[in-house]
Amino acid sequence: QTPDPAITELPPWQQYLGEGVDAAPYGMPSQYETHVVRRNVPWLTADATSSVNFTPLHELDGIITPNGLCFERHHGGVAEVDPAEYRLMINGLVDTPLVFDLQDLMRFPRENRIHFLECAANSGMEWRGAQLNGCQFTHGMIHNVMYTGVPLRLLLEEAGVKTAGTWLLAEGADASAMTRSIPMEKALDDCLVAFKMNGEMLRPEQGYPVRLVVPGWEGNMWVKWLRRIEVGDQPWHHREETSKYTDLFPDGQARRFTWEMDAKSVITNPSPQAPITHGPGRMVLSGVAWSGRGTIPRVDVTLDGGNSWVQARMSGPSFDKSMHRFYHEFDWDGRPLLLQSRAHDSTGYVQPTKDMLREIRGENSIYHNNGIQTWAVNEQGVAENVEVSS
Amino acid sequence: AARTDDTTATARADAGDAAPEAEMHTASAEADGSGAAASSHEGGYGLGRPALDEEIAAWDIDIRPDGQGLPRGEGDVWTGEELFVAQCAMCHGDFGEGAGRWPQLALGMGTLTSNDPVKTVGSYWPYLSTVWDYVHRAMPFGNAQSLSDDEVYAITAYILYLNEIVEDDFVLSSDSFAEVEMPNAGAFYMDDRAETELPEFSREVCMENCKEDVKITMRARVLDVTPEGGDDTENAPNEAPAPEEAMDGGDHAASDEASADDAAPAVEQQTETAQADTGGAAPESASTSETEDAPEDIRIVAADPALIADGAKVFRKCQACHQVGADASNRVGPQLNGLLGRTVGSAEGFSYSNTFEKAHDAGEVWTAEHLAEFLADPRGTYTGTKMSFAGLKDDADIEAVTAYIEAEGAE
């Protein structure tokens, strides 16, 4: 064996001085990590101002999504709200309709919580079969960050909700003026009016300066650039809860108000964008799991397409309605693999196969596809999105 | 009085503001380690200020199925048609059939049980109030909340007519609103997963010898529609999909947006694929030949970064329909690369209105002055233009957006 030049030769970074402090007042990832970016699927939508891009799950580890990699979904582009002109109004069935500015909000008691946000359409392209090669595209409409914000309950208490107030409408300040109806019970339970993510102010594309956090429920309800909360006595049935975000069944009927995100998991490594490059031998399989109904105490993994399963090793903190990280370490003998993961949530729910979902919902419901994902890995370590027989 | 959701909060409120910090943390520490919930304060925190009636009126624009929120007003089908053709048709088609991947608004009845459901106002939307509310709050796309109440009534009436829900003499008003019956109103039901799925999906799982034989039944690569560059690996290159495969991919495709709902049309996809295939070479082709004629130095001298930055903001009003810069292509409107100095109506592959065709044949050229005239009053300048944009009121905006288009479209 020849000596390794990475050891025997003096590299430039050991000889010459590097950048001083403040070379990048807001730091960026290494120049060797420029491939770690959100990506979109251009043919999905008519225009980038009403579209979606995807979190590169295969490049991440742990449970926290870096702010710059959190997937984006806009319905009228990114609103660039001037915080000095930011106002939040609460009106409708309240004792006193109120207006808050940003400073008012920051004077309420705050909470810090880590939650996943998943678009209802995540994996929606996979209903009819394996289609996109990469967990970024099949599962990347999700991110998981720590939010700092005021419990919505406190703001509602400030205005005084009238007894008839059983629903609220959250409205955004963007060019789509996004609206969603939310039952009062959820609003009082665990919703936050958040202004920070992972410690810093929200990114513009995530609703700067203020967004709604609706833990465990579909991402569309987490209204960004939140400008108004109206209290009412019935739902509003606006576009995003009738024409969109309703689940069409084969009989032509449609489920509505399918708010909770079912338990789901995906193996992020290896996967089509992250093949095995080191050959047979010791290897680490990893993935993420989450549930809109609680925590994920257990994930099962199969290497043979679902014939035999083993429990993966959960690692890292386990929070309610948050992403969880799992690992499975094993010796790869170099033979082809059919990888799947199966999440169990704290209610006893087990992630179903895609066929189990299709049996009930057909193939046209678009939203809430939480079926088990299969990656086929060949002898070279290349992974592909496939489906296998039941 | 403020609500209190737990007794600890009440107790703390009673004890006054001086409640010891330690007590607060032990009070309701959550099992998952998130810490104590922020507590209520008897009588509220005294933050914020009362909203004025005028302020509520300005922001509270939502409409409910029972008509709550509907302003007085009316509009008829034919007025609606005129408005629709001018303001909506460039994306939704003259008859609501949808242009490109923008949403189809009309017909599609009877398709919901098929393999290719077409969800339109007529075939799917359960409430008329949703149409009024959405058109009023978010349309026209890129120029939201610019329609008057009567215009929204008229456009809504026309959409109903396109869906064969009303006759052509129909007038939609705050009074006639409640009489309209939406065909698919009865087809929605509350989430029933708790009964129909959760028990089924909460059973004991098999861990050993669960399947006799495992076969691969479908491969993504067969209809590979993964975007270029999405695959980081040298090992697994994306093969460009043949048009037929791409079309299949479109059929399989579904997200929550317009096109995806309605399955991306094959033609559109071929276009995208073709662009992707040419890769970095694309911007070199069509547009540059025209810009080469324009003197380079003038553009550089004229480039004022602040003005261009202002123009970028103004251009947001245009970008729903127009693209400019590297990779710009024709969308709802033509691409704008090298616009100044370009013959009117000359973007290759774009289908212009008759008025633009005539201007093109007459050899009219986009000068800064002519563009300013057009941007100030599009339909006054070219009567019959497909561009529905009302125009830019502010000369400074026109100057800025022209600088931006010139700078962005120069290379």
Short mmCIF file of C-alpha atoms in Angstrom, two decimals, chain A residues 12-311:
data_model
loop_
_atom_site.label_atom_id
_atom_site.label_comp_id
_atom_site.label_asym_id
_atom_site.label_seq_id
_atom_site.Cartn_x
_atom_site.Cartn_y
_atom_site.Cartn_z
CA PRO A 12 -2.69 24.38 1.94
CA TRP A 13 -5.03 24.86 4.87
CA GLN A 14 -2.27 23.77 7.24
CA GLN A 15 0.28 26.11 5.75
CA TYR A 16 -1.53 29.32 4.87
CA LEU A 17 -3.78 31.46 7.00
CA GLY A 18 -7.48 31.13 6.45
CA GLU A 19 -10.20 33.74 6.56
CA GLY A 20 -10.39 35.89 9.67
CA VAL A 21 -13.46 36.44 11.77
CA ASP A 22 -16.30 38.30 10.07
CA ALA A 23 -15.40 36.94 6.63
CA ALA A 24 -19.03 35.87 6.66
CA PRO A 25 -21.00 37.88 9.24
CA TYR A 26 -23.86 35.44 8.72
CA GLY A 27 -22.13 32.09 8.35
CA MET A 28 -22.72 29.71 5.49
CA PRO A 29 -22.03 25.97 5.11
CA SER A 30 -18.67 24.74 3.78
CA GLN A 31 -17.93 25.34 0.11
CA TYR A 32 -17.98 21.54 -0.22
CA GLU A 33 -21.64 21.36 0.83
CA THR A 34 -23.19 23.49 -1.90
CA HIS A 35 -25.15 20.51 -3.19
CA VAL A 36 -27.17 20.46 0.03
CA VAL A 37 -30.10 22.59 -1.10
CA ARG A 38 -33.84 22.60 -1.45
CA ARG A 39 -34.94 21.46 -4.90
CA ASN A 40 -38.20 21.68 -6.77
CA VAL A 41 -39.94 19.61 -9.40
CA PRO A 42 -40.63 22.10 -12.19
CA TRP A 43 -43.33 20.10 -13.96
CA LEU A 44 -45.49 19.92 -10.83
CA THR A 45 -46.87 23.42 -10.89
CA ALA A 46 -47.64 26.25 -13.28
CA ASP A 47 -45.43 28.86 -11.68
CA ALA A 48 -42.79 29.15 -8.95
CA THR A 49 -44.88 31.74 -7.10
CA SER A 50 -47.44 29.07 -6.35
CA SER A 51 -45.33 26.01 -5.90
CA VAL A 52 -43.29 23.87 -3.56
CA ASN A 53 -39.70 22.78 -3.08
CA PHE A 54 -38.31 19.97 -0.99
CA THR A 55 -36.09 19.50 2.07
CA PRO A 56 -32.93 17.44 1.32
CA LEU A 57 -33.67 14.81 3.97
CA HIS A 58 -30.91 12.52 2.66
CA GLU A 59 -28.26 15.12 3.58
CA LEU A 60 -29.45 15.71 7.14
CA ASP A 61 -29.11 13.91 10.44
CA GLY A 62 -30.55 14.27 13.92
CA ILE A 63 -34.02 15.79 14.10
CA ILE A 64 -33.58 19.53 13.48
CA THR A 65 -33.90 20.97 9.99
CA PRO A 66 -31.56 23.93 9.36
CA ASN A 67 -33.62 27.05 8.61
CA GLY A 68 -32.27 27.52 5.10
CA LEU A 69 -33.22 23.96 4.12
CA CYS A 70 -36.82 23.98 5.33
CA PHE A 71 -39.04 23.22 2.33
CA GLU A 72 -41.10 26.11 0.94
CA ARG A 73 -44.70 26.15 -0.16
CA HIS A 74 -46.20 29.41 -1.32
CA HIS A 75 -49.54 30.24 -2.88
CA GLY A 76 -48.70 33.80 -3.92
CA GLY A 77 -44.94 34.11 -3.52
CA VAL A 78 -43.01 35.18 -0.43
CA ALA A 79 -44.50 38.20 1.32
CA GLU A 80 -41.75 40.61 2.42
CA VAL A 81 -43.46 42.00 5.50
CA ASP A 82 -41.87 45.02 7.17
CA PRO A 83 -41.85 44.17 10.90
CA ALA A 84 -42.49 47.83 11.74
CA GLU A 85 -45.75 47.55 9.81
CA TYR A 86 -46.64 44.14 11.12
CA ARG A 87 -50.04 43.90 12.86
CA LEU A 88 -52.04 40.96 14.17
CA MET A 89 -55.78 41.50 14.53
CA ILE A 90 -58.18 39.36 16.54
CA ASN A 91 -61.82 40.02 15.72
CA GLY A 92 -65.18 38.28 15.44
CA LEU A 93 -66.89 36.70 18.43
CA VAL A 94 -64.69 38.30 21.08
CA ASP A 95 -65.37 40.77 23.87
CA THR A 96 -62.77 43.23 22.58
CA PRO A 97 -61.36 43.05 19.04
CA LEU A 98 -57.64 43.70 19.41
CA VAL A 99 -54.62 44.74 17.38
CA PHE A 100 -51.10 43.66 18.37
CA ASP A 101 -47.83 44.83 16.94
CA LEU A 102 -44.71 42.66 17.03
CA GLN A 103 -43.50 44.11 20.30
CA ASP A 104 -46.87 43.43 21.94
CA LEU A 105 -46.58 39.77 20.97
CA MET A 106 -43.10 39.53 22.39
CA ARG A 107 -44.33 40.75 25.80
CA PHE A 108 -46.55 37.71 26.29
CA PRO A 109 -45.11 34.61 28.00
CA ARG A 110 -43.41 32.41 25.39
CA GLU A 111 -43.00 28.70 24.87
CA ASN A 112 -40.33 26.75 23.05
CA ARG A 113 -41.41 23.60 21.27
CA ILE A 114 -40.04 21.35 18.55
CA HIS A 115 -42.58 20.23 15.98
CA PHE A 116 -42.60 18.81 12.47
CA LEU A 117 -44.51 20.62 9.75
CA GLU A 118 -45.57 18.32 6.91
CA CYS A 119 -47.48 19.38 3.81
CA ALA A 120 -50.64 17.33 3.37
CA ALA A 121 -49.45 16.56 -0.17
CA ASN A 122 -46.10 15.12 0.93
CA SER A 123 -45.69 11.83 -1.01
CA GLY A 124 -48.77 12.80 -3.01
CA MET A 125 -46.94 12.06 -6.26
CA GLU A 126 -46.54 8.43 -5.19
CA TRP A 127 -50.20 7.42 -4.90
CA ARG A 128 -50.27 5.64 -8.26
CA GLY A 129 -46.86 4.12 -7.94
CA ALA A 130 -43.17 4.74 -7.51
CA GLN A 131 -42.42 7.94 -9.36
CA LEU A 132 -39.63 10.14 -8.01
CA ASN A 133 -36.12 8.92 -7.29
CA GLY A 134 -35.13 10.48 -4.00
CA CYS A 135 -36.54 10.89 -0.50
CA GLN A 136 -36.10 14.64 -1.01
CA PHE A 137 -38.86 14.47 -3.61
CA THR A 138 -40.98 11.66 -2.18
CA HIS A 139 -40.86 12.82 1.46
CA GLY A 140 -39.22 16.27 1.53
CA MET A 141 -42.31 18.42 2.13
CA ILE A 142 -41.48 18.32 5.82
CA HIS A 143 -39.25 20.16 8.25
CA ASN A 144 -38.72 20.03 11.99
CA VAL A 145 -37.58 23.06 13.94
CA MET A 146 -37.85 24.61 17.39
CA TYR A 147 -40.44 27.37 17.51
CA THR A 148 -40.52 30.20 19.99
CA GLY A 149 -43.90 31.81 20.27
CA VAL A 150 -46.91 32.84 22.30
CA PRO A 151 -49.63 30.27 22.96
CA LEU A 152 -52.59 31.27 20.79
CA ARG A 153 -54.70 30.61 23.90
CA LEU A 154 -53.18 33.65 25.64
CA LEU A 155 -54.00 35.98 22.74
CA LEU A 156 -57.56 34.68 22.58
CA GLU A 157 -57.91 35.15 26.34
CA GLU A 158 -56.71 38.70 25.92
CA ALA A 159 -59.56 39.42 23.50
CA GLY A 160 -62.06 37.33 25.47
CA VAL A 161 -63.70 34.61 23.36
CA LYS A 162 -67.50 34.66 23.52
CA THR A 163 -69.25 31.41 24.43
CA ALA A 164 -70.47 30.92 20.86
CA GLY A 165 -66.90 31.10 19.53
CA THR A 166 -66.13 27.54 18.45
CA TRP A 167 -64.05 28.11 15.30
CA LEU A 168 -61.41 30.50 14.16
CA LEU A 169 -60.14 31.65 10.83
CA ALA A 170 -56.42 32.26 10.45
CA GLU A 171 -55.48 34.63 7.62
CA GLY A 172 -52.12 35.44 6.03
CA ALA A 173 -50.80 38.76 4.74
CA ASP A 174 -49.44 37.34 1.46
CA ALA A 175 -50.84 37.84 -2.05
CA SER A 176 -52.99 34.73 -1.66
CA ALA A 177 -54.37 35.99 1.68
CA MET A 178 -54.27 32.34 2.77
CA THR A 179 -57.11 31.33 5.08
CA ARG A 180 -57.88 28.18 7.06
CA SER A 181 -60.61 27.35 9.58
CA ILE A 182 -59.38 25.82 12.84
CA PRO A 183 -61.58 24.42 15.64
CA MET A 184 -61.33 26.36 18.90
CA GLU A 185 -60.40 23.22 20.83
CA LYS A 186 -57.15 22.90 18.88
CA ALA A 187 -56.43 26.63 19.13
CA LEU A 188 -56.68 26.50 22.92
CA ASP A 189 -54.78 23.24 23.16
CA ASP A 190 -51.34 23.65 21.64
CA CYS A 191 -51.24 26.25 18.83
CA LEU A 192 -48.50 28.86 18.95
CA VAL A 193 -48.19 32.27 17.35
CA ALA A 194 -44.48 31.91 16.59
CA PHE A 195 -41.86 34.45 15.62
CA LYS A 196 -38.66 32.44 15.94
CA MET A 197 -37.43 29.18 14.47
CA ASN A 198 -34.30 27.47 15.77
CA GLY A 199 -33.62 30.56 17.83
CA GLU A 200 -33.60 33.20 15.11
CA MET A 201 -36.40 35.17 13.52
CA LEU A 202 -38.53 33.21 11.06
CA ARG A 203 -37.19 33.18 7.52
CA PRO A 204 -39.27 35.24 5.04
CA GLU A 205 -40.25 32.05 3.22
CA GLN A 206 -41.49 30.60 6.52
CA GLY A 207 -43.75 33.53 7.35
CA TYR A 208 -41.54 36.30 8.76
CA PRO A 209 -42.26 37.88 11.13
CA VAL A 210 -45.10 35.72 12.50
CA ARG A 211 -46.63 32.36 11.61
CA LEU A 212 -49.16 30.05 13.17
CA VAL A 213 -47.95 26.71 14.55
CA VAL A 214 -50.60 23.98 14.52
CA PRO A 215 -48.74 20.95 15.91
CA GLY A 216 -49.32 17.62 14.19
CA TRP A 217 -51.78 19.04 11.68
CA GLU A 218 -51.31 19.53 7.93
CA GLY A 219 -48.85 22.26 6.98
CA ASN A 220 -51.32 24.38 5.03
CA MET A 221 -53.03 25.30 8.31
CA TRP A 222 -49.82 26.81 9.71
CA VAL A 223 -50.68 30.18 8.17
CA LYS A 224 -47.56 32.22 7.38
CA TRP A 225 -47.32 36.02 7.60
CA LEU A 226 -50.25 35.69 10.02
CA ARG A 227 -52.20 38.95 10.09
CA ARG A 228 -55.62 38.08 11.47
CA ILE A 229 -57.52 35.62 13.64
CA GLU A 230 -61.29 35.78 13.44
CA VAL A 231 -63.44 33.93 15.95
CA GLY A 232 -66.70 32.48 14.63
CA ASP A 233 -69.33 29.85 15.31
CA GLN A 234 -68.82 27.70 12.19
CA PRO A 235 -66.08 26.88 9.69
CA TRP A 236 -65.61 29.17 6.70
CA HIS A 237 -65.14 26.45 4.03
CA HIS A 238 -62.61 28.50 2.10
CA ARG A 239 -60.70 27.35 -0.96
CA GLU A 240 -57.92 25.51 0.86
CA GLU A 241 -60.41 23.40 2.83
CA THR A 242 -62.87 22.60 0.02
CA SER A 243 -61.34 22.73 -3.46
CA LYS A 244 -57.93 21.75 -2.06
CA TYR A 245 -56.83 19.73 0.96
CA THR A 246 -59.89 17.48 0.74
CA ASP A 247 -59.35 13.79 0.02
CA LEU A 248 -61.29 12.45 -2.97
CA PHE A 249 -62.35 8.80 -2.72
CA PRO A 250 -63.11 6.36 -5.55
CA ASP A 251 -66.87 6.76 -5.02
CA GLY A 252 -66.65 10.49 -5.78
CA GLN A 253 -67.14 11.49 -2.15
CA ALA A 254 -64.43 13.43 -0.37
CA ARG A 255 -63.17 13.57 3.18
CA ARG A 256 -62.76 17.05 4.54
CA PHE A 257 -61.03 18.42 7.63
CA THR A 258 -58.40 15.67 7.51
CA TRP A 259 -56.15 17.70 9.73
CA GLU A 260 -53.99 15.20 11.65
CA MET A 261 -50.92 13.83 9.91
CA ASP A 262 -50.77 10.04 10.24
CA ALA A 263 -47.61 8.35 11.52
CA LYS A 264 -44.97 8.00 8.81
CA SER A 265 -41.31 7.21 8.31
CA VAL A 266 -38.73 7.05 5.55
CA ILE A 267 -35.21 5.71 5.25
CA THR A 268 -33.06 8.66 4.26
CA ASN A 269 -29.77 6.75 3.92
CA PRO A 270 -29.29 4.84 1.79
CA SER A 271 -31.77 6.22 -0.74
CA PRO A 272 -31.69 7.10 -4.46
CA GLN A 273 -29.85 10.39 -3.87
CA ALA A 274 -27.58 8.79 -1.24
CA PRO A 275 -26.33 5.44 -2.57
CA ILE A 276 -23.95 3.12 -0.73
CA THR A 277 -20.51 4.12 -1.99
CA HIS A 278 -18.28 2.19 0.42
CA GLY A 279 -19.05 -1.35 -0.71
CA PRO A 280 -20.00 -4.35 1.43
CA GLY A 281 -19.31 -4.51 5.13
CA ARG A 282 -20.22 -2.36 8.07
CA MET A 283 -22.91 0.19 7.34
CA VAL A 284 -25.33 2.60 8.96
CA LEU A 285 -28.91 2.80 7.79
CA SER A 286 -30.80 5.85 9.00
CA GLY A 287 -34.13 7.55 8.70
CA VAL A 288 -36.78 9.76 10.25
CA ALA A 289 -40.27 9.13 11.62
CA TRP A 290 -43.06 11.31 12.93
CA SER A 291 -46.71 11.32 13.94
CA GLY A 292 -49.32 14.05 14.23
CA ARG A 293 -50.83 12.16 17.17
CA GLY A 294 -47.87 11.85 19.52
CA THR A 295 -44.34 10.48 19.69
CA ILE A 296 -42.59 7.62 17.86
CA PRO A 297 -41.39 5.06 20.39
CA ARG A 298 -40.53 2.45 17.76
CA VAL A 299 -39.58 2.02 14.11
CA ASP A 300 -39.15 -1.37 12.40
CA VAL A 301 -36.81 -1.87 9.47
CA THR A 302 -36.72 -4.63 6.86
CA LEU A 303 -33.89 -5.40 4.45
CA ASP A 304 -35.85 -7.95 2.40
CA GLY A 305 -38.98 -6.11 1.31
CA GLY A 306 -41.05 -6.93 4.37
CA ASN A 307 -40.44 -10.63 5.00
CA SER A 308 -38.49 -10.15 8.21
CA TRP A 309 -38.27 -7.05 10.36
CA VAL A 310 -36.03 -5.80 13.15
CA GLN A 311 -36.52 -2.90 15.53
#
